[in-house]
Amino acid sequence: MTAVAKGPAIPVAAPGVPSTLADLPRGESARIVGLSATAPEMVCRRLRDLGFRSEVEIENVRCAPLGDPVVFRLCGYEMCLRRAEARHVLVDESWAGNGR
Amino acid sequence: MTHHAVAAGSGDHCGSGGGAAVSTDLPRIALIGSPNAGKTTIFNALTGLRARTGNYPGVTVARSVGVTKLPATDDGPAGRLAIEDLPGSYSLHPVSPDEEVVSDLLAGRLPGIGRPDALIVVTDATTLQRSLSLIAQALSVGLPTALVLTMLDEMQLRGGTIDPDAFSRALGVPVVGVVANHLGTHGRGRGLDDLRALCASRASWRTVAVPPPTESPELDAWISSVLRAAGYRAPQPDARTRRIDSVLLHPGWGMVSFFAVMFLFFQVVFTVAAPLQGTVESFFGWLGVLADEHISNELLSGLIGSGIIGGVGAVLVFIPQIVLLFLVIALLENIGYMARAAFLMDRVMARTGLEGRAFVAMLSSFACAVPGIMATRTIPSSRDRLATILTAPLMTCSARLPVYVLLVGLLVDPGTRWGPIGVQGLVMFGLYLLGGVSALAAAAFFASTMLRGDLLPFYLELPPYRFPSLRTAVLTMWDSAKVFLRKAGTIILITSIAMWFLLNLPMRPEQTADLPPAQATAYVMEHSYAAAVGHAIEPIFAPLGFDWHIDIALIGALSAREVFVATLGQVAAADEPGNPTQALQAMTFTDGPHVGEPLFTAPTTIALLVWFVYALQCMSTIAAMRRETNSWRWPAFAFAYLFALGWVLAFVARWLTIWIMG
């Protein structure tokens, strides 16, 4: 397993308050709690078919050298999204399975 | 017919085995699954037919149908079954043309192609949790269905578990596990017998009585319950892939290695191919001499020697290079690096308004624009797809090489060097760069102006690195060579013969009776049908410095760029049509205001080079555009804008050169 993101302390979200996948720091895991209500239906459908569903555990593996897109690990595989799409995925960073 | 159906039979650059011509009275099973699930490998194992397999998501783009022989079982006697390999799709709610084929076929919406009789869902066990969404949709289609689980060995190695029997009970359909990478065509692979037995027992497959839910949150609950029942534990990340990615996708080393890979890509293609090219060249030279010596009829020996051997030979010289290009691209795809290249380049492509996958299509276009255009089928956004299709012909394809080699040879002496760098190579590099930059600029222009944007998400799967199979690599090479040979044997052969006749008819025996042979040939050519055509279009190209000789070669090159070299060779009446450099250097204007002046001056040669960077002189590309966009509008537009761009920039380049040279 690669190292957890180095540098300054990772901002801790308040328990139970959803943030988006775009805010998930590198090396951190979270639990998906849903998709943004403002996202187009077609985008939501595709994201769900790719495994971005409620209760799924997701990890930010790395971002591209030029900053975007970001590789996420979920459902046992790796998928990259641009930050614009990652913003549609709501996550809870303060769940029980975190902080391995 | 839709363009998908047309693409099915044509098979020209798609690399599949052309199996679509399978009789339709056999029962037919369709294979569906996500990209990278191992569908094509299963298909190859079952049918022995060849279709390209790759690790870049979505490489199976053409329709391929094959036949499998079944053993006798309790359910029935031995028999035959048609297997259809469908493009990889994450969902039956399509967002890309690739996926549309799948959902249309399963719904029976493709004209001329009936619904399949049964369905096999091929699922990579390591991505099962994600794939259950597709499985749920497949079970709702209402066809008898079975499931094949691939990559079970990888699943085990990475510490994941799944019980296929329990999984089968939970789904209510048969499930067979295989080790896809070990499936050989000769039946030795683990699981292949199970697979055949599964197909043989097709009669007992069921359509599930109550299809699973396909909408959240019921679907989420169904997925969890099925996974629980099947004893599923997700696999750990692939350690090898993580290690390799920590270098290849590293913020610093990632870009360094990307440029190293690109450098090696061109290095291999150009240096490794060179000696092989020499061999092919001398072979055709020998054939030409043979024809010249053994055919006494002068007309016939001319037709065969310069028309056929010269024309086709000039093109076949580039076969080693083209085969190598395709091989390297296939290896990068199969290993899994292409997806990483798309990931690394996405941000750069985003600047032009496109996405990473467009980069892969553009890279393929270095070999040939046709597979590049076909690779756009995996791009979901129709705007990005069209912008890529319209600009892919600007990438320096292998057909431009013979032309560039000839013209750069006229422009720069091979010995000229700037320090350690050969100037010829530098000019070639400049031409590649000009093509690439122009393609990106044009794509950015189209994406931001005339093409309508859509709200499709960008997503790109990074599959684990896998060892490419030698078999796949060799088959890919052979497929690409076959395509190229077919092109040389049809379009280029026909054009070469046609150009020869146009240049040598009418024969004018009275006028040439008293002339020595060389002058007679020149006289016939000056008064040939081709000369008439060349003179007719001369005003269009006169501002670029082209005379009717060049114009007629350009007309020949409308079918394929390579024809330019052979036609110029014939026009120059060179002894060796495959290598007409010397004859061309001596050529002068034969009439008009510049009569007697040398034809291939630096400004004119540069204008010609620039013209070839832009002009869409390739029938195969136009046909591919027509197929992929399902209309003549876009190929016509592409031809027009590239013609205009080529003319204007060639004009600018010519006058800039004249101005610089004083």
PDB file of N, CA, C and O in Angstrom, chain A residues 1-2 40 42-43 45-46 48-51 53-54 56 59 61-69 71 73 75-82 85, chain B residues 90-91 93 99 126-127 129-130 133 137 158 215-216 219-220 237 242 246 249 251 343-344 346-348 354-355 455 457-462:
ATOM      1  N   MET A   1       0.849  -1.203   0.000  1.00  0.00           N
ATOM      2  CA  MET A   1       0.000   0.000   0.000  1.00  0.00           C
ATOM      3  C   MET A   1       0.878   1.245   0.000  1.00  0.00           C
ATOM      4  O   MET A   1       1.833   1.353   0.738  1.00  0.00           O
ATOM      5  N   THR A   2       0.569   2.196  -0.849  1.00  0.00           N
ATOM      6  CA  THR A   2       1.359   3.417  -0.891  1.00  0.00           C
ATOM      7  C   THR A   2       1.048   4.271   0.330  1.00  0.00           C
ATOM      8  O   THR A   2       0.034   4.079   0.998  1.00  0.00           O
ATOM      9  N   PRO A  40     -26.827  15.861 -13.808  1.00  0.00           N
ATOM     10  CA  PRO A  40     -27.752  15.389 -14.843  1.00  0.00           C
ATOM     11  C   PRO A  40     -28.055  13.899 -14.651  1.00  0.00           C
ATOM     12  O   PRO A  40     -27.175  13.133 -14.243  1.00  0.00           O
ATOM     13  N   MET A  42     -28.397  11.470 -16.715  1.00  0.00           N
ATOM     14  CA  MET A  42     -27.586  10.540 -17.508  1.00  0.00           C
ATOM     15  C   MET A  42     -26.232  10.294 -16.825  1.00  0.00           C
ATOM     16  O   MET A  42     -25.735   9.171 -16.819  1.00  0.00           O
ATOM     17  N   VAL A  43     -25.661  11.369 -16.266  1.00  0.00           N
ATOM     18  CA  VAL A  43     -24.387  11.241 -15.568  1.00  0.00           C
ATOM     19  C   VAL A  43     -24.553  10.359 -14.338  1.00  0.00           C
ATOM     20  O   VAL A  43     -23.749   9.465 -14.077  1.00  0.00           O
ATOM     21  N   ARG A  45     -26.790   8.037 -13.785  1.00  0.00           N
ATOM     22  CA  ARG A  45     -27.026   6.649 -14.177  1.00  0.00           C
ATOM     23  C   ARG A  45     -25.705   5.960 -14.488  1.00  0.00           C
ATOM     24  O   ARG A  45     -25.432   4.855 -14.035  1.00  0.00           O
ATOM     25  N   ARG A  46     -24.852   6.662 -15.250  1.00  0.00           N
ATOM     26  CA  ARG A  46     -23.585   6.060 -15.623  1.00  0.00           C
ATOM     27  C   ARG A  46     -22.691   5.866 -14.403  1.00  0.00           C
ATOM     28  O   ARG A  46     -22.083   4.820 -14.228  1.00  0.00           O
ATOM     29  N   ARG A  48     -23.604   5.354 -11.383  1.00  0.00           N
ATOM     30  CA  ARG A  48     -24.098   4.201 -10.614  1.00  0.00           C
ATOM     31  C   ARG A  48     -23.679   2.898 -11.284  1.00  0.00           C
ATOM     32  O   ARG A  48     -23.268   1.955 -10.628  1.00  0.00           O
ATOM     33  N   ASP A  49     -23.789   2.850 -12.634  1.00  0.00           N
ATOM     34  CA  ASP A  49     -23.403   1.624 -13.344  1.00  0.00           C
ATOM     35  C   ASP A  49     -21.909   1.346 -13.226  1.00  0.00           C
ATOM     36  O   ASP A  49     -21.463   0.227 -13.426  1.00  0.00           O
ATOM     37  N   LEU A  50     -21.119   2.380 -12.932  1.00  0.00           N
ATOM     38  CA  LEU A  50     -19.681   2.181 -12.756  1.00  0.00           C
ATOM     39  C   LEU A  50     -19.354   1.822 -11.313  1.00  0.00           C
ATOM     40  O   LEU A  50     -18.183   1.677 -10.967  1.00  0.00           O
ATOM     41  N   GLY A  51     -20.360   1.715 -10.456  1.00  0.00           N
ATOM     42  CA  GLY A  51     -20.141   1.290  -9.081  1.00  0.00           C
ATOM     43  C   GLY A  51     -20.220   2.413  -8.063  1.00  0.00           C
ATOM     44  O   GLY A  51     -20.034   2.160  -6.872  1.00  0.00           O
ATOM     45  N   ARG A  53     -22.127   3.823  -5.951  1.00  0.00           N
ATOM     46  CA  ARG A  53     -23.436   3.629  -5.328  1.00  0.00           C
ATOM     47  C   ARG A  53     -23.307   3.844  -3.838  1.00  0.00           C
ATOM     48  O   ARG A  53     -22.226   3.728  -3.275  1.00  0.00           O
ATOM     49  N   SER A  54     -24.429   4.084  -3.202  1.00  0.00           N
ATOM     50  CA  SER A  54     -24.446   4.286  -1.752  1.00  0.00           C
ATOM     51  C   SER A  54     -23.829   3.080  -1.042  1.00  0.00           C
ATOM     52  O   SER A  54     -23.974   1.939  -1.512  1.00  0.00           O
ATOM     53  N   VAL A  56     -20.825   2.146  -0.862  1.00  0.00           N
ATOM     54  CA  VAL A  56     -19.603   1.601  -1.439  1.00  0.00           C
ATOM     55  C   VAL A  56     -18.395   2.358  -0.878  1.00  0.00           C
ATOM     56  O   VAL A  56     -18.432   3.582  -0.755  1.00  0.00           O
ATOM     57  N   GLU A  59     -11.579   4.982  -2.419  1.00  0.00           N
ATOM     58  CA  GLU A  59     -10.293   5.549  -2.017  1.00  0.00           C
ATOM     59  C   GLU A  59      -9.744   6.417  -3.144  1.00  0.00           C
ATOM     60  O   GLU A  59      -9.842   6.054  -4.318  1.00  0.00           O
ATOM     61  N   VAL A  61      -6.739   7.179  -5.006  1.00  0.00           N
ATOM     62  CA  VAL A  61      -5.449   6.512  -5.154  1.00  0.00           C
ATOM     63  C   VAL A  61      -4.358   7.499  -5.541  1.00  0.00           C
ATOM     64  O   VAL A  61      -3.295   7.526  -4.949  1.00  0.00           O
ATOM     65  N   ARG A  62      -4.612   8.309  -6.536  1.00  0.00           N
ATOM     66  CA  ARG A  62      -3.620   9.304  -6.969  1.00  0.00           C
ATOM     67  C   ARG A  62      -4.287  10.236  -7.949  1.00  0.00           C
ATOM     68  O   ARG A  62      -5.326   9.915  -8.516  1.00  0.00           O
ATOM     69  N   CYS A  63      -3.662  11.395  -8.151  1.00  0.00           N
ATOM     70  CA  CYS A  63      -4.160  12.231  -9.233  1.00  0.00           C
ATOM     71  C   CYS A  63      -3.083  12.320 -10.302  1.00  0.00           C
ATOM     72  O   CYS A  63      -1.920  12.029 -10.065  1.00  0.00           O
ATOM     73  N   ALA A  64      -3.512  12.672 -11.499  1.00  0.00           N
ATOM     74  CA  ALA A  64      -2.588  12.729 -12.634  1.00  0.00           C
ATOM     75  C   ALA A  64      -1.537  13.801 -12.381  1.00  0.00           C
ATOM     76  O   ALA A  64      -1.786  14.752 -11.653  1.00  0.00           O
ATOM     77  N   PRO A  65      -0.358  13.649 -12.996  1.00  0.00           N
ATOM     78  CA  PRO A  65       0.716  14.623 -12.800  1.00  0.00           C
ATOM     79  C   PRO A  65       0.255  16.056 -13.066  1.00  0.00           C
ATOM     80  O   PRO A  65       0.711  16.980 -12.412  1.00  0.00           O
ATOM     81  N   LEU A  66      -0.660  16.240 -13.991  1.00  0.00           N
ATOM     82  CA  LEU A  66      -1.098  17.592 -14.308  1.00  0.00           C
ATOM     83  C   LEU A  66      -2.304  18.012 -13.453  1.00  0.00           C
ATOM     84  O   LEU A  66      -2.951  19.004 -13.742  1.00  0.00           O
ATOM     85  N   GLY A  67      -2.640  17.201 -12.417  1.00  0.00           N
ATOM     86  CA  GLY A  67      -3.661  17.616 -11.451  1.00  0.00           C
ATOM     87  C   GLY A  67      -5.031  17.000 -11.652  1.00  0.00           C
ATOM     88  O   GLY A  67      -5.822  16.891 -10.726  1.00  0.00           O
ATOM     89  N   ASP A  68      -5.355  16.599 -12.841  1.00  0.00           N
ATOM     90  CA  ASP A  68      -6.656  16.057 -13.159  1.00  0.00           C
ATOM     91  C   ASP A  68      -6.441  15.058 -14.281  1.00  0.00           C
ATOM     92  O   ASP A  68      -5.560  15.291 -15.111  1.00  0.00           O
ATOM     93  N   PRO A  69      -7.138  13.976 -14.392  1.00  0.00           N
ATOM     94  CA  PRO A  69      -8.164  13.427 -13.503  1.00  0.00           C
ATOM     95  C   PRO A  69      -7.570  12.711 -12.285  1.00  0.00           C
ATOM     96  O   PRO A  69      -6.368  12.730 -12.086  1.00  0.00           O
ATOM     97  N   VAL A  71      -7.501   9.064  -9.916  1.00  0.00           N
ATOM     98  CA  VAL A  71      -7.794   7.628  -9.913  1.00  0.00           C
ATOM     99  C   VAL A  71      -8.459   7.268  -8.598  1.00  0.00           C
ATOM    100  O   VAL A  71      -7.913   7.555  -7.529  1.00  0.00           O
ATOM    101  N   ARG A  73     -10.274   4.080  -6.296  1.00  0.00           N
ATOM    102  CA  ARG A  73     -10.387   2.641  -6.189  1.00  0.00           C
ATOM    103  C   ARG A  73     -11.710   2.328  -5.515  1.00  0.00           C
ATOM    104  O   ARG A  73     -12.000   2.827  -4.431  1.00  0.00           O
ATOM    105  N   CYS A  75     -15.032  -0.952  -5.490  1.00  0.00           N
ATOM    106  CA  CYS A  75     -15.531  -2.246  -5.978  1.00  0.00           C
ATOM    107  C   CYS A  75     -14.404  -3.132  -6.495  1.00  0.00           C
ATOM    108  O   CYS A  75     -14.589  -3.889  -7.444  1.00  0.00           O
ATOM    109  N   GLY A  76     -13.195  -3.009  -5.936  1.00  0.00           N
ATOM    110  CA  GLY A  76     -12.106  -3.888  -6.357  1.00  0.00           C
ATOM    111  C   GLY A  76     -11.422  -3.480  -7.645  1.00  0.00           C
ATOM    112  O   GLY A  76     -10.616  -4.216  -8.176  1.00  0.00           O
ATOM    113  N   TYR A  77     -11.739  -2.295  -8.191  1.00  0.00           N
ATOM    114  CA  TYR A  77     -11.050  -1.882  -9.420  1.00  0.00           C
ATOM    115  C   TYR A  77     -10.734  -0.394  -9.377  1.00  0.00           C
ATOM    116  O   TYR A  77     -11.122   0.304  -8.438  1.00  0.00           O
ATOM    117  N   GLU A  78      -9.989   0.076 -10.395  1.00  0.00           N
ATOM    118  CA  GLU A  78      -9.592   1.484 -10.423  1.00  0.00           C
ATOM    119  C   GLU A  78     -10.231   2.206 -11.597  1.00  0.00           C
ATOM    120  O   GLU A  78     -10.201   1.735 -12.730  1.00  0.00           O
ATOM    121  N   MET A  79     -10.802   3.345 -11.294  1.00  0.00           N
ATOM    122  CA  MET A  79     -11.521   4.122 -12.309  1.00  0.00           C
ATOM    123  C   MET A  79     -11.107   5.566 -12.141  1.00  0.00           C
ATOM    124  O   MET A  79     -10.997   6.039 -11.009  1.00  0.00           O
ATOM    125  N   CYS A  80     -10.835   6.265 -13.231  1.00  0.00           N
ATOM    126  CA  CYS A  80     -10.552   7.692 -13.012  1.00  0.00           C
ATOM    127  C   CYS A  80     -11.667   8.583 -13.503  1.00  0.00           C
ATOM    128  O   CYS A  80     -12.343   8.295 -14.488  1.00  0.00           O
ATOM    129  N   LEU A  81     -11.864   9.638 -12.746  1.00  0.00           N
ATOM    130  CA  LEU A  81     -12.867  10.662 -13.047  1.00  0.00           C
ATOM    131  C   LEU A  81     -12.156  12.005 -13.009  1.00  0.00           C
ATOM    132  O   LEU A  81     -11.168  12.175 -12.319  1.00  0.00           O
ATOM    133  N   ARG A  82     -12.692  12.951 -13.761  1.00  0.00           N
ATOM    134  CA  ARG A  82     -12.221  14.321 -13.596  1.00  0.00           C
ATOM    135  C   ARG A  82     -12.872  14.891 -12.338  1.00  0.00           C
ATOM    136  O   ARG A  82     -13.929  14.417 -11.905  1.00  0.00           O
ATOM    137  N   GLU A  85     -16.590  15.629 -12.421  1.00  0.00           N
ATOM    138  CA  GLU A  85     -17.536  14.532 -12.207  1.00  0.00           C
ATOM    139  C   GLU A  85     -17.506  14.057 -10.753  1.00  0.00           C
ATOM    140  O   GLU A  85     -18.531  13.678 -10.200  1.00  0.00           O
TER     141      GLU A  85
ATOM    142  N   TYR B  90     -20.358  -1.050 -20.118  1.00  0.00           N
ATOM    143  CA  TYR B  90     -20.541  -1.044 -18.679  1.00  0.00           C
ATOM    144  C   TYR B  90     -22.013  -1.147 -18.306  1.00  0.00           C
ATOM    145  O   TYR B  90     -22.360  -1.420 -17.176  1.00  0.00           O
ATOM    146  N   SER B  91     -22.859  -0.879 -19.279  1.00  0.00           N
ATOM    147  CA  SER B  91     -24.275  -0.750 -18.943  1.00  0.00           C
ATOM    148  C   SER B  91     -25.100  -0.952 -20.207  1.00  0.00           C
ATOM    149  O   SER B  91     -24.594  -0.761 -21.317  1.00  0.00           O
ATOM    150  N   HIS B  93     -27.666   0.892 -20.644  1.00  0.00           N
ATOM    151  CA  HIS B  93     -28.147   2.243 -20.957  1.00  0.00           C
ATOM    152  C   HIS B  93     -26.995   2.941 -21.660  1.00  0.00           C
ATOM    153  O   HIS B  93     -26.106   3.480 -21.022  1.00  0.00           O
ATOM    154  N   GLU B  99     -21.611   1.057 -27.096  1.00  0.00           N
ATOM    155  CA  GLU B  99     -22.605   0.478 -26.196  1.00  0.00           C
ATOM    156  C   GLU B  99     -23.987   0.447 -26.842  1.00  0.00           C
ATOM    157  O   GLU B  99     -24.804  -0.399 -26.525  1.00  0.00           O
ATOM    158  N   THR B 126     -12.785 -10.105 -10.560  1.00  0.00           N
ATOM    159  CA  THR B 126     -12.190  -9.090  -9.684  1.00  0.00           C
ATOM    160  C   THR B 126     -13.002  -7.795  -9.674  1.00  0.00           C
ATOM    161  O   THR B 126     -12.820  -6.962  -8.806  1.00  0.00           O
ATOM    162  N   THR B 127     -13.869  -7.607 -10.666  1.00  0.00           N
ATOM    163  CA  THR B 127     -14.692  -6.393 -10.671  1.00  0.00           C
ATOM    164  C   THR B 127     -16.171  -6.742 -10.528  1.00  0.00           C
ATOM    165  O   THR B 127     -17.047  -6.019 -10.996  1.00  0.00           O
ATOM    166  N   GLN B 129     -18.321  -6.744  -8.125  1.00  0.00           N
ATOM    167  CA  GLN B 129     -19.229  -5.861  -7.398  1.00  0.00           C
ATOM    168  C   GLN B 129     -19.774  -4.765  -8.323  1.00  0.00           C
ATOM    169  O   GLN B 129     -20.958  -4.447  -8.297  1.00  0.00           O
ATOM    170  N   ARG B 130     -18.878  -4.225  -9.153  1.00  0.00           N
ATOM    171  CA  ARG B 130     -19.329  -3.203 -10.106  1.00  0.00           C
ATOM    172  C   ARG B 130     -20.192  -3.819 -11.201  1.00  0.00           C
ATOM    173  O   ARG B 130     -21.189  -3.236 -11.621  1.00  0.00           O
ATOM    174  N   SER B 133     -24.408  -4.547 -11.673  1.00  0.00           N
ATOM    175  CA  SER B 133     -25.378  -3.638 -12.257  1.00  0.00           C
ATOM    176  C   SER B 133     -25.687  -4.053 -13.701  1.00  0.00           C
ATOM    177  O   SER B 133     -26.846  -4.142 -14.107  1.00  0.00           O
ATOM    178  N   GLN B 137     -29.143  -5.797 -15.405  1.00  0.00           N
ATOM    179  CA  GLN B 137     -29.784  -5.326 -16.637  1.00  0.00           C
ATOM    180  C   GLN B 137     -29.884  -6.450 -17.660  1.00  0.00           C
ATOM    181  O   GLN B 137     -30.881  -6.585 -18.360  1.00  0.00           O
ATOM    182  N   ARG B 158      -5.104 -12.275  -5.445  1.00  0.00           N
ATOM    183  CA  ARG B 158      -5.271 -10.998  -4.768  1.00  0.00           C
ATOM    184  C   ARG B 158      -6.151 -11.122  -3.526  1.00  0.00           C
ATOM    185  O   ARG B 158      -6.632 -10.130  -2.989  1.00  0.00           O
ATOM    186  N   GLU B 215     -33.202  -0.381 -10.626  1.00  0.00           N
ATOM    187  CA  GLU B 215     -33.089   0.998 -10.162  1.00  0.00           C
ATOM    188  C   GLU B 215     -32.691   1.019  -8.688  1.00  0.00           C
ATOM    189  O   GLU B 215     -33.061   0.122  -7.917  1.00  0.00           O
ATOM    190  N   SER B 216     -31.946   2.053  -8.319  1.00  0.00           N
ATOM    191  CA  SER B 216     -31.626   2.251  -6.903  1.00  0.00           C
ATOM    192  C   SER B 216     -32.902   2.660  -6.183  1.00  0.00           C
ATOM    193  O   SER B 216     -33.781   3.249  -6.811  1.00  0.00           O
ATOM    194  N   LEU B 219     -31.885  -1.932  -6.326  1.00  0.00           N
ATOM    195  CA  LEU B 219     -30.754  -2.601  -6.959  1.00  0.00           C
ATOM    196  C   LEU B 219     -29.576  -2.710  -5.993  1.00  0.00           C
ATOM    197  O   LEU B 219     -28.912  -3.748  -5.916  1.00  0.00           O
ATOM    198  N   ASP B 220     -29.317  -1.638  -5.232  1.00  0.00           N
ATOM    199  CA  ASP B 220     -28.213  -1.652  -4.263  1.00  0.00           C
ATOM    200  C   ASP B 220     -28.400  -2.800  -3.274  1.00  0.00           C
ATOM    201  O   ASP B 220     -27.465  -3.535  -2.957  1.00  0.00           O
ATOM    202  N   PRO B 237      -5.873  -4.678  -3.844  1.00  0.00           N
ATOM    203  CA  PRO B 237      -5.288  -4.065  -5.043  1.00  0.00           C
ATOM    204  C   PRO B 237      -4.161  -4.936  -5.572  1.00  0.00           C
ATOM    205  O   PRO B 237      -3.459  -5.576  -4.802  1.00  0.00           O
ATOM    206  N   ARG B 242       0.198  -1.643  -8.608  1.00  0.00           N
ATOM    207  CA  ARG B 242       0.460  -0.486  -7.737  1.00  0.00           C
ATOM    208  C   ARG B 242       1.908  -0.045  -7.834  1.00  0.00           C
ATOM    209  O   ARG B 242       2.204   1.142  -7.903  1.00  0.00           O
ATOM    210  N   SER B 246       3.146   3.421  -9.398  1.00  0.00           N
ATOM    211  CA  SER B 246       3.765   4.434  -8.544  1.00  0.00           C
ATOM    212  C   SER B 246       4.940   5.087  -9.264  1.00  0.00           C
ATOM    213  O   SER B 246       5.346   6.185  -8.909  1.00  0.00           O
ATOM    214  N   LEU B 249       2.867   6.569 -13.142  1.00  0.00           N
ATOM    215  CA  LEU B 249       1.887   7.644 -12.963  1.00  0.00           C
ATOM    216  C   LEU B 249       2.360   8.658 -11.919  1.00  0.00           C
ATOM    217  O   LEU B 249       1.596   9.506 -11.478  1.00  0.00           O
ATOM    218  N   PRO B 251       3.969  11.915 -10.262  1.00  0.00           N
ATOM    219  CA  PRO B 251       3.885  13.291 -10.772  1.00  0.00           C
ATOM    220  C   PRO B 251       5.081  13.689 -11.641  1.00  0.00           C
ATOM    221  O   PRO B 251       4.902  14.378 -12.645  1.00  0.00           O
ATOM    222  N   PHE B 343      -4.866   8.618 -19.444  1.00  0.00           N
ATOM    223  CA  PHE B 343      -4.991   9.253 -18.128  1.00  0.00           C
ATOM    224  C   PHE B 343      -4.007  10.419 -18.006  1.00  0.00           C
ATOM    225  O   PHE B 343      -4.365  11.524 -17.585  1.00  0.00           O
ATOM    226  N   LEU B 344      -2.748  10.176 -18.417  1.00  0.00           N
ATOM    227  CA  LEU B 344      -1.722  11.218 -18.305  1.00  0.00           C
ATOM    228  C   LEU B 344      -2.017  12.404 -19.219  1.00  0.00           C
ATOM    229  O   LEU B 344      -1.742  13.548 -18.875  1.00  0.00           O
ATOM    230  N   ASP B 346      -4.959  13.357 -20.377  1.00  0.00           N
ATOM    231  CA  ASP B 346      -6.324  13.898 -20.338  1.00  0.00           C
ATOM    232  C   ASP B 346      -6.330  15.398 -20.124  1.00  0.00           C
ATOM    233  O   ASP B 346      -7.076  16.130 -20.761  1.00  0.00           O
ATOM    234  N   ARG B 347      -5.468  15.871 -19.209  1.00  0.00           N
ATOM    235  CA  ARG B 347      -5.468  17.297 -18.899  1.00  0.00           C
ATOM    236  C   ARG B 347      -5.044  18.118 -20.120  1.00  0.00           C
ATOM    237  O   ARG B 347      -5.620  19.165 -20.417  1.00  0.00           O
ATOM    238  N   VAL B 348      -4.044  17.593 -20.846  1.00  0.00           N
ATOM    239  CA  VAL B 348      -3.589  18.288 -22.044  1.00  0.00           C
ATOM    240  C   VAL B 348      -4.706  18.308 -23.083  1.00  0.00           C
ATOM    241  O   VAL B 348      -4.983  19.334 -23.718  1.00  0.00           O
ATOM    242  N   LEU B 354     -11.108  18.271 -25.565  1.00  0.00           N
ATOM    243  CA  LEU B 354     -11.358  16.837 -25.752  1.00  0.00           C
ATOM    244  C   LEU B 354     -10.991  16.077 -24.482  1.00  0.00           C
ATOM    245  O   LEU B 354     -10.755  16.663 -23.439  1.00  0.00           O
ATOM    246  N   GLU B 355     -10.912  14.760 -24.562  1.00  0.00           N
ATOM    247  CA  GLU B 355     -10.553  13.962 -23.399  1.00  0.00           C
ATOM    248  C   GLU B 355      -9.440  12.978 -23.744  1.00  0.00           C
ATOM    249  O   GLU B 355      -9.050  12.851 -24.900  1.00  0.00           O
ATOM    250  N   LEU B 455     -23.474  16.651 -21.967  1.00  0.00           N
ATOM    251  CA  LEU B 455     -23.138  16.552 -20.548  1.00  0.00           C
ATOM    252  C   LEU B 455     -22.767  15.135 -20.155  1.00  0.00           C
ATOM    253  O   LEU B 455     -23.330  14.569 -19.247  1.00  0.00           O
ATOM    254  N   PRO B 457     -20.253  12.264 -18.666  1.00  0.00           N
ATOM    255  CA  PRO B 457     -19.123  12.232 -17.747  1.00  0.00           C
ATOM    256  C   PRO B 457     -17.889  11.638 -18.421  1.00  0.00           C
ATOM    257  O   PRO B 457     -18.009  10.824 -19.331  1.00  0.00           O
ATOM    258  N   PHE B 458     -16.717  12.075 -17.981  1.00  0.00           N
ATOM    259  CA  PHE B 458     -15.487  11.431 -18.412  1.00  0.00           C
ATOM    260  C   PHE B 458     -15.153  10.344 -17.405  1.00  0.00           C
ATOM    261  O   PHE B 458     -15.131  10.588 -16.206  1.00  0.00           O
ATOM    262  N   TYR B 459     -14.920   9.145 -17.864  1.00  0.00           N
ATOM    263  CA  TYR B 459     -14.489   8.082 -16.966  1.00  0.00           C
ATOM    264  C   TYR B 459     -13.578   7.169 -17.760  1.00  0.00           C
ATOM    265  O   TYR B 459     -13.721   7.033 -18.974  1.00  0.00           O
ATOM    266  N   LEU B 460     -12.595   6.603 -17.099  1.00  0.00           N
ATOM    267  CA  LEU B 460     -11.605   5.782 -17.779  1.00  0.00           C
ATOM    268  C   LEU B 460     -11.108   4.739 -16.794  1.00  0.00           C
ATOM    269  O   LEU B 460     -10.609   5.075 -15.727  1.00  0.00           O
ATOM    270  N   GLU B 461     -11.279   3.486 -17.148  1.00  0.00           N
ATOM    271  CA  GLU B 461     -10.853   2.418 -16.252  1.00  0.00           C
ATOM    272  C   GLU B 461      -9.355   2.177 -16.430  1.00  0.00           C
ATOM    273  O   GLU B 461      -8.849   2.179 -17.547  1.00  0.00           O
ATOM    274  N   LEU B 462      -8.648   2.000 -15.305  1.00  0.00           N
ATOM    275  CA  LEU B 462      -7.244   1.607 -15.373  1.00  0.00           C
ATOM    276  C   LEU B 462      -7.143   0.132 -15.007  1.00  0.00           C
ATOM    277  O   LEU B 462      -7.131  -0.219 -13.836  1.00  0.00           O
TER     278      LEU B 462
END
